[in-house]
PDB file of C-alpha atoms in Angstrom:
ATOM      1  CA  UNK A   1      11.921 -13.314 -24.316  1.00 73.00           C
ATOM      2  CA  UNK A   2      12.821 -12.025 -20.585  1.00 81.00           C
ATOM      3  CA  UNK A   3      15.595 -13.990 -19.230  1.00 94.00           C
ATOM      4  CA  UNK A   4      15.334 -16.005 -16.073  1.00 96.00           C
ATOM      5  CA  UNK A   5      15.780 -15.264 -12.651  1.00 97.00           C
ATOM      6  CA  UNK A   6      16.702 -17.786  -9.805  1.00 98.00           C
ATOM      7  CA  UNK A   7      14.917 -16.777  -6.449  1.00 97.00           C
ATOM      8  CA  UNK A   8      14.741 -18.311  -3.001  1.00 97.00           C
ATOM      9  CA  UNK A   9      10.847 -17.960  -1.888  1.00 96.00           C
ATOM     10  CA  UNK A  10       9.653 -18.694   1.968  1.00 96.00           C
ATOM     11  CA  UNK A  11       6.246 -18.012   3.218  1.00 95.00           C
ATOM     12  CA  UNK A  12       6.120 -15.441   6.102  1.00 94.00           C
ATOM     13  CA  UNK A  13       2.008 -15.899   7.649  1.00 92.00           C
ATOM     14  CA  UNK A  14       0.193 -14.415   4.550  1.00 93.00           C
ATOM     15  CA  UNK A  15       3.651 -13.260   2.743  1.00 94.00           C
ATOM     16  CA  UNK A  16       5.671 -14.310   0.498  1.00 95.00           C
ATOM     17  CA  UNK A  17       9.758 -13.289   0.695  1.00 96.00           C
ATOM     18  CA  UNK A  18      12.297 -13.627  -1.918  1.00 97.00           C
ATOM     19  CA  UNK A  19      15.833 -13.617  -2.126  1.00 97.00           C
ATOM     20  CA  UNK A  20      18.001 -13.594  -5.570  1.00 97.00           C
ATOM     21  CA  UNK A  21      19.653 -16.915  -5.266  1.00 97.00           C
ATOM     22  CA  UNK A  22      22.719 -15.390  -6.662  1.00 96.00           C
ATOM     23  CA  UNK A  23      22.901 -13.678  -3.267  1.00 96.00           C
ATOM     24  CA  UNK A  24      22.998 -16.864  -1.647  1.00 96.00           C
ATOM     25  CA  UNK A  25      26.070 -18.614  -0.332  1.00 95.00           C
ATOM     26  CA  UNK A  26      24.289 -21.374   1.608  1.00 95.00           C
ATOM     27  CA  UNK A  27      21.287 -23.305   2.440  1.00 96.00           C
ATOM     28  CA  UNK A  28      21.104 -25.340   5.483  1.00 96.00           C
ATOM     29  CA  UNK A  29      18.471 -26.892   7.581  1.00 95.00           C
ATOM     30  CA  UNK A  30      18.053 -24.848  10.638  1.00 93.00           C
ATOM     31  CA  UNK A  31      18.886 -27.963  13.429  1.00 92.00           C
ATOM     32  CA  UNK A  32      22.777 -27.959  11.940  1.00 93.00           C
ATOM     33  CA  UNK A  33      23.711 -24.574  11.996  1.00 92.00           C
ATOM     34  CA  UNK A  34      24.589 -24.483  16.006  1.00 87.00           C
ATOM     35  CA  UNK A  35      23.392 -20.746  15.859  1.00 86.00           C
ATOM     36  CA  UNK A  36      20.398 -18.488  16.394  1.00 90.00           C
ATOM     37  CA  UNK A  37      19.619 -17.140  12.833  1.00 93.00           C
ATOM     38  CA  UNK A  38      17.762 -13.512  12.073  1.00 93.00           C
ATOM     39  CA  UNK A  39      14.043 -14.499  12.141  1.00 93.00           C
ATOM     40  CA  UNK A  40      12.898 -11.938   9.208  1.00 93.00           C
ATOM     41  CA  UNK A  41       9.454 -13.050  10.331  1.00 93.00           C
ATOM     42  CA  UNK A  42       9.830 -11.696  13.848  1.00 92.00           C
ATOM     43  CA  UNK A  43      10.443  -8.425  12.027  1.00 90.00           C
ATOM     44  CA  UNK A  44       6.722  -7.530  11.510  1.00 87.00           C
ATOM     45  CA  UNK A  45       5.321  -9.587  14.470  1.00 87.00           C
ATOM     46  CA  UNK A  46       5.124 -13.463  13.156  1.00 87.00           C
ATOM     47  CA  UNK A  47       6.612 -16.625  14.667  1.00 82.00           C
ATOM     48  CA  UNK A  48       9.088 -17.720  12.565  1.00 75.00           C
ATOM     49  CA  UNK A  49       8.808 -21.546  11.547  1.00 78.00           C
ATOM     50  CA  UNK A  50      10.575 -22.432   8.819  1.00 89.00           C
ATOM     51  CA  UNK A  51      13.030 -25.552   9.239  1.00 91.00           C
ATOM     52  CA  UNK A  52      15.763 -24.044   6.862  1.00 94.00           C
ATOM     53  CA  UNK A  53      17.701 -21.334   6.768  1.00 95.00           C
ATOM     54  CA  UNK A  54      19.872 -19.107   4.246  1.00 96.00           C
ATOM     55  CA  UNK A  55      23.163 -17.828   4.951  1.00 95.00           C
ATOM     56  CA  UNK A  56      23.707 -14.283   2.575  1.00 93.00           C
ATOM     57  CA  UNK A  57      26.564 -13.864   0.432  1.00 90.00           C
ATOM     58  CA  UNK A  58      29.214 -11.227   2.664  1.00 84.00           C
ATOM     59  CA  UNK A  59      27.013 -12.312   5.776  1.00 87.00           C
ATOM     60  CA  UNK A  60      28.535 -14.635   8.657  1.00 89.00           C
ATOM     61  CA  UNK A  61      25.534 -15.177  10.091  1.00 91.00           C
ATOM     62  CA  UNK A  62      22.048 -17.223   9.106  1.00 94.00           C
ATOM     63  CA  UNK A  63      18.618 -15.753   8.545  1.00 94.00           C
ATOM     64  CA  UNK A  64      15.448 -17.729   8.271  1.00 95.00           C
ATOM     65  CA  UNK A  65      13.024 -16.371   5.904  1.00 95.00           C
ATOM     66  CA  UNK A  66       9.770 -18.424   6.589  1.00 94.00           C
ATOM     67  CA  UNK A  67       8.450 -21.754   6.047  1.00 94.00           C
ATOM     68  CA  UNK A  68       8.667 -24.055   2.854  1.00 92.00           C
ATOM     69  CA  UNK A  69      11.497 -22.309   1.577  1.00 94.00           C
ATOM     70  CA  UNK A  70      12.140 -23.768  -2.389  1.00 95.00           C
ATOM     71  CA  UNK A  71      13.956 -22.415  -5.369  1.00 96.00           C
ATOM     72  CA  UNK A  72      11.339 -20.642  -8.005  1.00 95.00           C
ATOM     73  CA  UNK A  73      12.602 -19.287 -11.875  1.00 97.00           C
ATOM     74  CA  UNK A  74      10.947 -16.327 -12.554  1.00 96.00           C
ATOM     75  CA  UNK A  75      11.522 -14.244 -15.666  1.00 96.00           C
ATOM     76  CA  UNK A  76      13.192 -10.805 -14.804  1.00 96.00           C
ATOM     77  CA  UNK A  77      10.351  -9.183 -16.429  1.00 95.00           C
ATOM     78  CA  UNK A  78       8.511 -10.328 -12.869  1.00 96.00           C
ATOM     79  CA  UNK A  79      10.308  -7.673 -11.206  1.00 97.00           C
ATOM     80  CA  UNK A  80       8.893  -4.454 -10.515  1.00 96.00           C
ATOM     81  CA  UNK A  81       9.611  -1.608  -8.700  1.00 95.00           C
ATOM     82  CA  UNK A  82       8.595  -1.070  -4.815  1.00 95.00           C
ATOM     83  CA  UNK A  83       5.684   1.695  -5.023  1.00 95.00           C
ATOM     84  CA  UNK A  84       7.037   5.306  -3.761  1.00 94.00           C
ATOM     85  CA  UNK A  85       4.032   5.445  -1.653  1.00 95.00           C
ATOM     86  CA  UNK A  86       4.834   3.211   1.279  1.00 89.00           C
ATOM     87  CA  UNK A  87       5.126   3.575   4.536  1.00 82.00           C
ATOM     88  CA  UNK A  88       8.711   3.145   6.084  1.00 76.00           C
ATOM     89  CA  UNK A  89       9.422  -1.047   6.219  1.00 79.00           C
ATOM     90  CA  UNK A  90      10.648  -2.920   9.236  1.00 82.00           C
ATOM     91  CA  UNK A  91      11.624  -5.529   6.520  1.00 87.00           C
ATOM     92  CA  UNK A  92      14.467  -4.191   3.795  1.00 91.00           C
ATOM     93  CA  UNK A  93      12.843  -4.809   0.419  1.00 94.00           C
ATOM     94  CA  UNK A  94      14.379  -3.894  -2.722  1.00 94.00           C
ATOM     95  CA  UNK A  95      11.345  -5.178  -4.950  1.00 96.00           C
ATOM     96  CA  UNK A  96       8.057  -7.114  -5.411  1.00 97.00           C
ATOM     97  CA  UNK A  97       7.990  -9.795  -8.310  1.00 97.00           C
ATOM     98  CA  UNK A  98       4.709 -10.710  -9.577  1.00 95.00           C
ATOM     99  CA  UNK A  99       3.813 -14.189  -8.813  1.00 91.00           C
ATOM    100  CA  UNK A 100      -0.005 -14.955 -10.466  1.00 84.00           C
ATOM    101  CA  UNK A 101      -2.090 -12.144  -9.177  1.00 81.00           C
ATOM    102  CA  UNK A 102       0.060 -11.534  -6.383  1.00 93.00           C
ATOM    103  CA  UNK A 103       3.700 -10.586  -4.867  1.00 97.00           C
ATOM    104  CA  UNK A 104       6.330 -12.049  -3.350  1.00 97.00           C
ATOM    105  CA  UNK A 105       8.418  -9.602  -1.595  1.00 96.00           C
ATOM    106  CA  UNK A 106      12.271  -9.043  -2.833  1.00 96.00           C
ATOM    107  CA  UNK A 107      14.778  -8.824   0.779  1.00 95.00           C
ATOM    108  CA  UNK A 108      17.715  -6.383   0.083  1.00 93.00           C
ATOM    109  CA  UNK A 109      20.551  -9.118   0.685  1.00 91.00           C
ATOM    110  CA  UNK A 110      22.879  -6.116   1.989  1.00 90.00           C
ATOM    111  CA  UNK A 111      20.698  -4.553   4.252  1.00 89.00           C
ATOM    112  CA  UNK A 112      19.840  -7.779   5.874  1.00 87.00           C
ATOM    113  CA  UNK A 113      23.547  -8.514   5.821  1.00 84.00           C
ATOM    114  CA  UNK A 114      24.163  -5.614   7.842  1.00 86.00           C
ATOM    115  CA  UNK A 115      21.194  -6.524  10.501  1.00 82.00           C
ATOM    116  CA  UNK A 116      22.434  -9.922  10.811  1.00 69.00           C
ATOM    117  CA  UNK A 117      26.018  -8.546  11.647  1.00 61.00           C
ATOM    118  CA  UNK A 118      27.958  -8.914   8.503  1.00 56.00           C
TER     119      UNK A 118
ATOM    120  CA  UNK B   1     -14.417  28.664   9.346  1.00 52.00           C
ATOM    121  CA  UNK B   2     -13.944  28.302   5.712  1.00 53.00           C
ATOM    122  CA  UNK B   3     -10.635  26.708   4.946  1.00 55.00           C
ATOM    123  CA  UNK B   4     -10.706  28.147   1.448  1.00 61.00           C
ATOM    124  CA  UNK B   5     -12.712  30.644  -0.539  1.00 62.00           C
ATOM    125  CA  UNK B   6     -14.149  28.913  -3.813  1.00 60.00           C
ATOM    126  CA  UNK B   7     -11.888  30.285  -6.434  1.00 63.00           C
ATOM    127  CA  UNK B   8      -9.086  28.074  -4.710  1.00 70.00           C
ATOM    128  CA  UNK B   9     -10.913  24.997  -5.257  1.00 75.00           C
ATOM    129  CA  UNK B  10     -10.251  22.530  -7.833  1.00 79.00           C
ATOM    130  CA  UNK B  11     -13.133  22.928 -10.379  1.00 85.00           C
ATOM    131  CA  UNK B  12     -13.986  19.345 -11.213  1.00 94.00           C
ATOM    132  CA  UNK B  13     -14.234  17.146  -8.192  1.00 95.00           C
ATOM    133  CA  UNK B  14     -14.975  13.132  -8.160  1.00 97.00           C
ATOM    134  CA  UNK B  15     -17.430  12.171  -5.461  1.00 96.00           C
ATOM    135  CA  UNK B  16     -17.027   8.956  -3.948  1.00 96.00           C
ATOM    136  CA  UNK B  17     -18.240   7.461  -0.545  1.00 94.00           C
ATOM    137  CA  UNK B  18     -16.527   5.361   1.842  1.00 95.00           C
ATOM    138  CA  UNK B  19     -18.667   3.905   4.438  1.00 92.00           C
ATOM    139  CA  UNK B  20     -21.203   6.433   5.031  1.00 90.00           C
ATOM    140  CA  UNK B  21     -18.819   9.171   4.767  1.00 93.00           C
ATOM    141  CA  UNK B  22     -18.849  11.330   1.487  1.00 94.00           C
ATOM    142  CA  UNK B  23     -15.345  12.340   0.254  1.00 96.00           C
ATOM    143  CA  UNK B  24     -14.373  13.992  -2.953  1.00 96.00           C
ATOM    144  CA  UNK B  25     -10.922  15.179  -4.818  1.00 97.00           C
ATOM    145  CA  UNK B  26      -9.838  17.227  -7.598  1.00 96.00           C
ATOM    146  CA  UNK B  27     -10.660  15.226 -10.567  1.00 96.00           C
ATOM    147  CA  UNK B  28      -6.491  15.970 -11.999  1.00 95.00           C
ATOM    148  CA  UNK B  29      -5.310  14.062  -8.977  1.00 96.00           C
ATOM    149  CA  UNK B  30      -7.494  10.704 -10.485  1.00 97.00           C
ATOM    150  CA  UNK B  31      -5.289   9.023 -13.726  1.00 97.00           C
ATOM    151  CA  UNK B  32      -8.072   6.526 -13.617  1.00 97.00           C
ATOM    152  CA  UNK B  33     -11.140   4.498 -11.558  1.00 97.00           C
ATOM    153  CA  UNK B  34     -10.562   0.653 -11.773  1.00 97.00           C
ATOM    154  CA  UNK B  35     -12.310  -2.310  -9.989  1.00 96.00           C
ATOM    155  CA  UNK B  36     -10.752  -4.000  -6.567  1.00 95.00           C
ATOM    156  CA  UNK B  37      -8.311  -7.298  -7.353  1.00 94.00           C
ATOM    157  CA  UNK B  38      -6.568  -9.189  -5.665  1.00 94.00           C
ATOM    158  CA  UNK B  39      -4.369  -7.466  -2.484  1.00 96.00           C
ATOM    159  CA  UNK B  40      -1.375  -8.815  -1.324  1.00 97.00           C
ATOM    160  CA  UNK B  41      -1.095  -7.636   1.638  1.00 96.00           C
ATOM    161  CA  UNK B  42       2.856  -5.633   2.303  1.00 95.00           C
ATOM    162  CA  UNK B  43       4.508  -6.995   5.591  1.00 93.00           C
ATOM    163  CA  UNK B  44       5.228  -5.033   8.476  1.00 90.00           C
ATOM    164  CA  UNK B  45       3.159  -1.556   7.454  1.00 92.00           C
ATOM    165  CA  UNK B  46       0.023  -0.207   9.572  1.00 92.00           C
ATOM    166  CA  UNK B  47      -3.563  -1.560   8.524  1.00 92.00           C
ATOM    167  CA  UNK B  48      -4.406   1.524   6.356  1.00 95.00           C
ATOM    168  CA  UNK B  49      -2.092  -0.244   3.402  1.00 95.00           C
ATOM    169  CA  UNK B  50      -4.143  -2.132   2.456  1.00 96.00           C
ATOM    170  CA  UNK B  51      -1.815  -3.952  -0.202  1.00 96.00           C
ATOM    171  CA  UNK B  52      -0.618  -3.818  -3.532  1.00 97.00           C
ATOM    172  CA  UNK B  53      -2.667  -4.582  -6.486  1.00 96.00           C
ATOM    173  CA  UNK B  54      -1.364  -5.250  -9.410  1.00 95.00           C
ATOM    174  CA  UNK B  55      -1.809  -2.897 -12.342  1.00 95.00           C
ATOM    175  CA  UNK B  56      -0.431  -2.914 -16.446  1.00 91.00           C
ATOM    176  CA  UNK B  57       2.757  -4.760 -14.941  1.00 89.00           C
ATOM    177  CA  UNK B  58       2.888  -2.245 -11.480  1.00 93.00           C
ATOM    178  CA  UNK B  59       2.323  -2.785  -8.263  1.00 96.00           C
ATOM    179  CA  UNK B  60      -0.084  -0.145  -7.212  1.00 97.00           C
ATOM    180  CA  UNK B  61      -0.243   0.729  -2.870  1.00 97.00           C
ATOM    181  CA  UNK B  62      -3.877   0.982  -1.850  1.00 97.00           C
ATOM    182  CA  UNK B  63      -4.858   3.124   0.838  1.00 97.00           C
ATOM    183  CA  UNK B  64      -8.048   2.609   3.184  1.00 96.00           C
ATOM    184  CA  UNK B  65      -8.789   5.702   3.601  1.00 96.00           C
ATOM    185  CA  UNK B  66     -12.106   4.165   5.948  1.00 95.00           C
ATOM    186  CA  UNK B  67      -9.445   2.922   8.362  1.00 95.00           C
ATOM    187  CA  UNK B  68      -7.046   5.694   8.080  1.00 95.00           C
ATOM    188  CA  UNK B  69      -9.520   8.711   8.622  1.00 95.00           C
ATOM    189  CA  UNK B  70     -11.814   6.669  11.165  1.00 93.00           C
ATOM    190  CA  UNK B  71     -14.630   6.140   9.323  1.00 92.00           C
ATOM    191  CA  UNK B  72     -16.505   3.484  10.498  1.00 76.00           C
ATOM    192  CA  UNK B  73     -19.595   2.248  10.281  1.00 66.00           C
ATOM    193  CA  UNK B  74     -22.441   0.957   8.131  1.00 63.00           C
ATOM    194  CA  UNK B  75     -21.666   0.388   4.022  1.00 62.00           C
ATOM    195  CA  UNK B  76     -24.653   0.362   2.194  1.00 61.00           C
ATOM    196  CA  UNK B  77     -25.856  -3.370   1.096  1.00 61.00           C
ATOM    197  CA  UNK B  78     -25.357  -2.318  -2.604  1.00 60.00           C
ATOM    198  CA  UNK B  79     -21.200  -1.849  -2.504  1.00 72.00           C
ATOM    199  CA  UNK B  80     -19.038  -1.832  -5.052  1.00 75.00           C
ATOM    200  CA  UNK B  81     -15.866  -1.714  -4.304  1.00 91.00           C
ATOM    201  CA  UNK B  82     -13.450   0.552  -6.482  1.00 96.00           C
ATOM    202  CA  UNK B  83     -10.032   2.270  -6.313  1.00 98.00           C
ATOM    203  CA  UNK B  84      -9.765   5.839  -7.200  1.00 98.00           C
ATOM    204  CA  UNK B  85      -5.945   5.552  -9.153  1.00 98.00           C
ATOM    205  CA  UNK B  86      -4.535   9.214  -7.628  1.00 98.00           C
ATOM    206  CA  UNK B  87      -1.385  10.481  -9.085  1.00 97.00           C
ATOM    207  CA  UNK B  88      -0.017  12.984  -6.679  1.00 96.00           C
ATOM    208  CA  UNK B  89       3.873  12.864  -7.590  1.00 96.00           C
ATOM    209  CA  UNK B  90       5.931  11.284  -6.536  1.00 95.00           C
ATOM    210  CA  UNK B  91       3.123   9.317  -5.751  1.00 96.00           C
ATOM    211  CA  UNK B  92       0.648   6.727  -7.325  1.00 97.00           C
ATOM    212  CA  UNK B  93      -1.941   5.437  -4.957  1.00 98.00           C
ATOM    213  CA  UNK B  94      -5.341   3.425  -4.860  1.00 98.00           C
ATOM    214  CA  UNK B  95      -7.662   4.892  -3.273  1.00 98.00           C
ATOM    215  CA  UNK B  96     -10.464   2.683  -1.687  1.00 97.00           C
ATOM    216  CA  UNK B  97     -14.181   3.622  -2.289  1.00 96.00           C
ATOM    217  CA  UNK B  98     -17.344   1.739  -1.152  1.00 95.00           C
ATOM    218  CA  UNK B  99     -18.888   3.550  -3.557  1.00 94.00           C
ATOM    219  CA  UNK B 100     -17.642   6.262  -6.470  1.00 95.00           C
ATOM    220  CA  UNK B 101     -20.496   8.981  -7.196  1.00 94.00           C
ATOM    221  CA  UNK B 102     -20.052  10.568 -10.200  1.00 94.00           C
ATOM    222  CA  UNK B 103     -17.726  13.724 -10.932  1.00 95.00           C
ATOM    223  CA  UNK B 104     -19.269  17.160 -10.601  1.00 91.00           C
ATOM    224  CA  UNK B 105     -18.337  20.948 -11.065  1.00 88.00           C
ATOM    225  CA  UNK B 106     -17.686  23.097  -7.884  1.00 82.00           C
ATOM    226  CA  UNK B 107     -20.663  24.856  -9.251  1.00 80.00           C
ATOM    227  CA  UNK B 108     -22.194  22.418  -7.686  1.00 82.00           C
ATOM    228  CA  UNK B 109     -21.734  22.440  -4.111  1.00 80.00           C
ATOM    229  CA  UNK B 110     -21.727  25.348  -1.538  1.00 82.00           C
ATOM    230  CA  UNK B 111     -19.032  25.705   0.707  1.00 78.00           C
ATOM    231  CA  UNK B 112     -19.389  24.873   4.367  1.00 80.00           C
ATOM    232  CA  UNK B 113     -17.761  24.623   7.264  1.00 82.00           C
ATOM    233  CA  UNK B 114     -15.052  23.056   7.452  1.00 81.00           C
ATOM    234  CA  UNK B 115     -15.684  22.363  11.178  1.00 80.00           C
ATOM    235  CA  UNK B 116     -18.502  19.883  10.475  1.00 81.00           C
ATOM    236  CA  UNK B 117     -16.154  17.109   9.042  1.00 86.00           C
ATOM    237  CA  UNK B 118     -16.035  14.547  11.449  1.00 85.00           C
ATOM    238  CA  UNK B 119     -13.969  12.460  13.244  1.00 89.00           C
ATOM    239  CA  UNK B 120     -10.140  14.979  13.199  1.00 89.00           C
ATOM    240  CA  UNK B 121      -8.275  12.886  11.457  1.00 91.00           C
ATOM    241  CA  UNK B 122     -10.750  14.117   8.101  1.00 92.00           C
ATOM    242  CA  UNK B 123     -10.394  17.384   9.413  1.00 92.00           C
ATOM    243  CA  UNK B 124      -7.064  17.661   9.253  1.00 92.00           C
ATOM    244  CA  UNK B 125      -6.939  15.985   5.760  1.00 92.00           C
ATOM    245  CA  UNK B 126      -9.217  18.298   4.238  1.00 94.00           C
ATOM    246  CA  UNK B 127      -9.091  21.289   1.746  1.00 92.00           C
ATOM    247  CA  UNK B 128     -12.865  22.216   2.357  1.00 91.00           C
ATOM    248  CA  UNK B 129     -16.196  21.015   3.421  1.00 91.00           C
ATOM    249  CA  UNK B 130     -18.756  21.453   0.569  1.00 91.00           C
ATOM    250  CA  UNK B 131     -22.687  21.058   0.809  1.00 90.00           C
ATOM    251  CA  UNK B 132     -23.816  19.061  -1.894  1.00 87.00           C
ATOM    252  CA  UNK B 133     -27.655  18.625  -2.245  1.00 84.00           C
ATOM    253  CA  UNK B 134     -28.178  18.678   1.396  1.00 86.00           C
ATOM    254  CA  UNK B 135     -25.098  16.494   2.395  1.00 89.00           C
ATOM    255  CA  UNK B 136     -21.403  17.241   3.566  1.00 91.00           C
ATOM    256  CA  UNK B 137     -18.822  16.167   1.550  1.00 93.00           C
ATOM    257  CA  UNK B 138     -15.175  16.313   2.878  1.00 95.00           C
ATOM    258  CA  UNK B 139     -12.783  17.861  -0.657  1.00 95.00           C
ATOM    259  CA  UNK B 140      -9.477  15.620   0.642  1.00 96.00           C
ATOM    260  CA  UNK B 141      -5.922  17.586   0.569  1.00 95.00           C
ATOM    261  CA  UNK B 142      -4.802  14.663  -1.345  1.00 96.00           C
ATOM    262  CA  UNK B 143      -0.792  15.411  -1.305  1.00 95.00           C
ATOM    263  CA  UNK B 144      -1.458  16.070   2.579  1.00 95.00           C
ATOM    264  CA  UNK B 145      -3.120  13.480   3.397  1.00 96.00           C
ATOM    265  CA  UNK B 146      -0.486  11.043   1.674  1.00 96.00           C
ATOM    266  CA  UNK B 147       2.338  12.218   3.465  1.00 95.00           C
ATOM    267  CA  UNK B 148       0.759  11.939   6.795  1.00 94.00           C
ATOM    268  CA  UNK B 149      -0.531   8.784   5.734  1.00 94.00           C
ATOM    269  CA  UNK B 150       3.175   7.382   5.329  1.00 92.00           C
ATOM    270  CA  UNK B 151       4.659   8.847   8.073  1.00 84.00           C
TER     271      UNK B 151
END
């Protein structure tokens, strides 16, 4: 049996975006944070409405991944492999995990890191 | 101008259509032919991704190749829409057909000019233009037309 995998998942318009919860220092809802966080929405054109926000684990600042941001388990078995065959991403994604008969999208926690200033 | 003489051409093409537009490629470059699913869409890439749909535990990209060459226009009430799976390493790609013909020797067709493929963009991404029982099929430079496709 495939272990289990904690993720952080946030809709993004028609998207779904994923972070490994282990990757995650801190969860905090947006109006306490006294900052303006990285709006990984914004990224690829969408307002960014989510009311919580994420703070990455070696990252000083806050990013905001979407709306209705909750904590999933996913067995590791869910993660795949981004396809070769993509065109160059304005998001960093490290993976897709299969959710039903779709994907959530897998942030690279580092690279984000680094756009967010840490 | 001929792009290529015949004895350079792949000799088993699969003939599909998108749109109105008749395409075809090597029948090595196609692992398999599998009906349309569900798309999730990939954020932040131009419209010609399609998605990725999953396949045996993989997320396979899809390419519209209707929106990526230009070809526009009217798709033929009866459509059924299938992905051509093309293996052209390092890369695995759907490739979206209205319509998939059947697969056919280059016996078959009669080279033509490649000149008559229409609009550039299928110009550029093609090997040859081959007349096949009175119509002009465009024989796709698969591995070019991937790259450029990604750029």
């Amino acid at each position: 049996m495939s272990p289990e995998v904690s993720i952080l998942v946030a809709r993004a318009g028609v998207h779904q975006l994923a972070l490994r919860a282990t990757e995650v220092d801190e969860i905090a809802p947006r109006s306490l944070i006294g900052a303006d966080p990285l709006e990984v929405p914004r990224l690829f054109g969408l307002t960014s409405d989510g009311d919580r926000v994420v703070r990455v684990t070696g990252s000083p600042g806050w990013i905001c991944l979407g709306r209705e941001l909750g904590l999933l388990r996913v067995p590791a078995s869910a993660f795949v492999a981004l396809p070769a065959w993509i065109p160059d991403l304005v998001v960093p994604l490290s993976a897709a995990i299969g959710l039903g008969d779709g994907f959530a999208w897998v942030l690279d926690a580092s690279r984000l890191a680094a756009m967010d200033g840490g | 101008m001929l792009a290529v003489t015949a004895r350079e051409l792949p000799l088993r093409l699969v003939f599909f259509r998108v749109h109105e537009a008749e395409l075809a490629v090597a029948a090595t470059d196609v692992e398999e032919i599998v009906g349309l699913g569900t798309l999730t869409p990939v954020p932040g890439v131009p419209a010609h991704v399609a998605g990725v749909q999953a396949l045996r535990g993989q997320a396979l990209p899809v390419l519209d190749l209707g929106a990526y060459l230009g070809l526009g226009g009217a798709t033929d009430g009866d459509v059924a829409p299938r992905l051509l799976v093309a293996r052209v390493p390092p890369y695995r790609v759907g490739l979206l057909a209205h319509r998939v013909l059947g697969v056919s020797g280059i016996d078959e067709t009669i080279p033509s000019e490649l000149e008559l493929l229409q609009p550039d963009r299928l110009r550029v991404a093609s090997l040859a233009a081959l007349d096949r029982r009175g119509r002009v099929a465009a024989l796709l430079d698969l591995a070019r037309l991937l790259e450029a496709a990604r750029a």
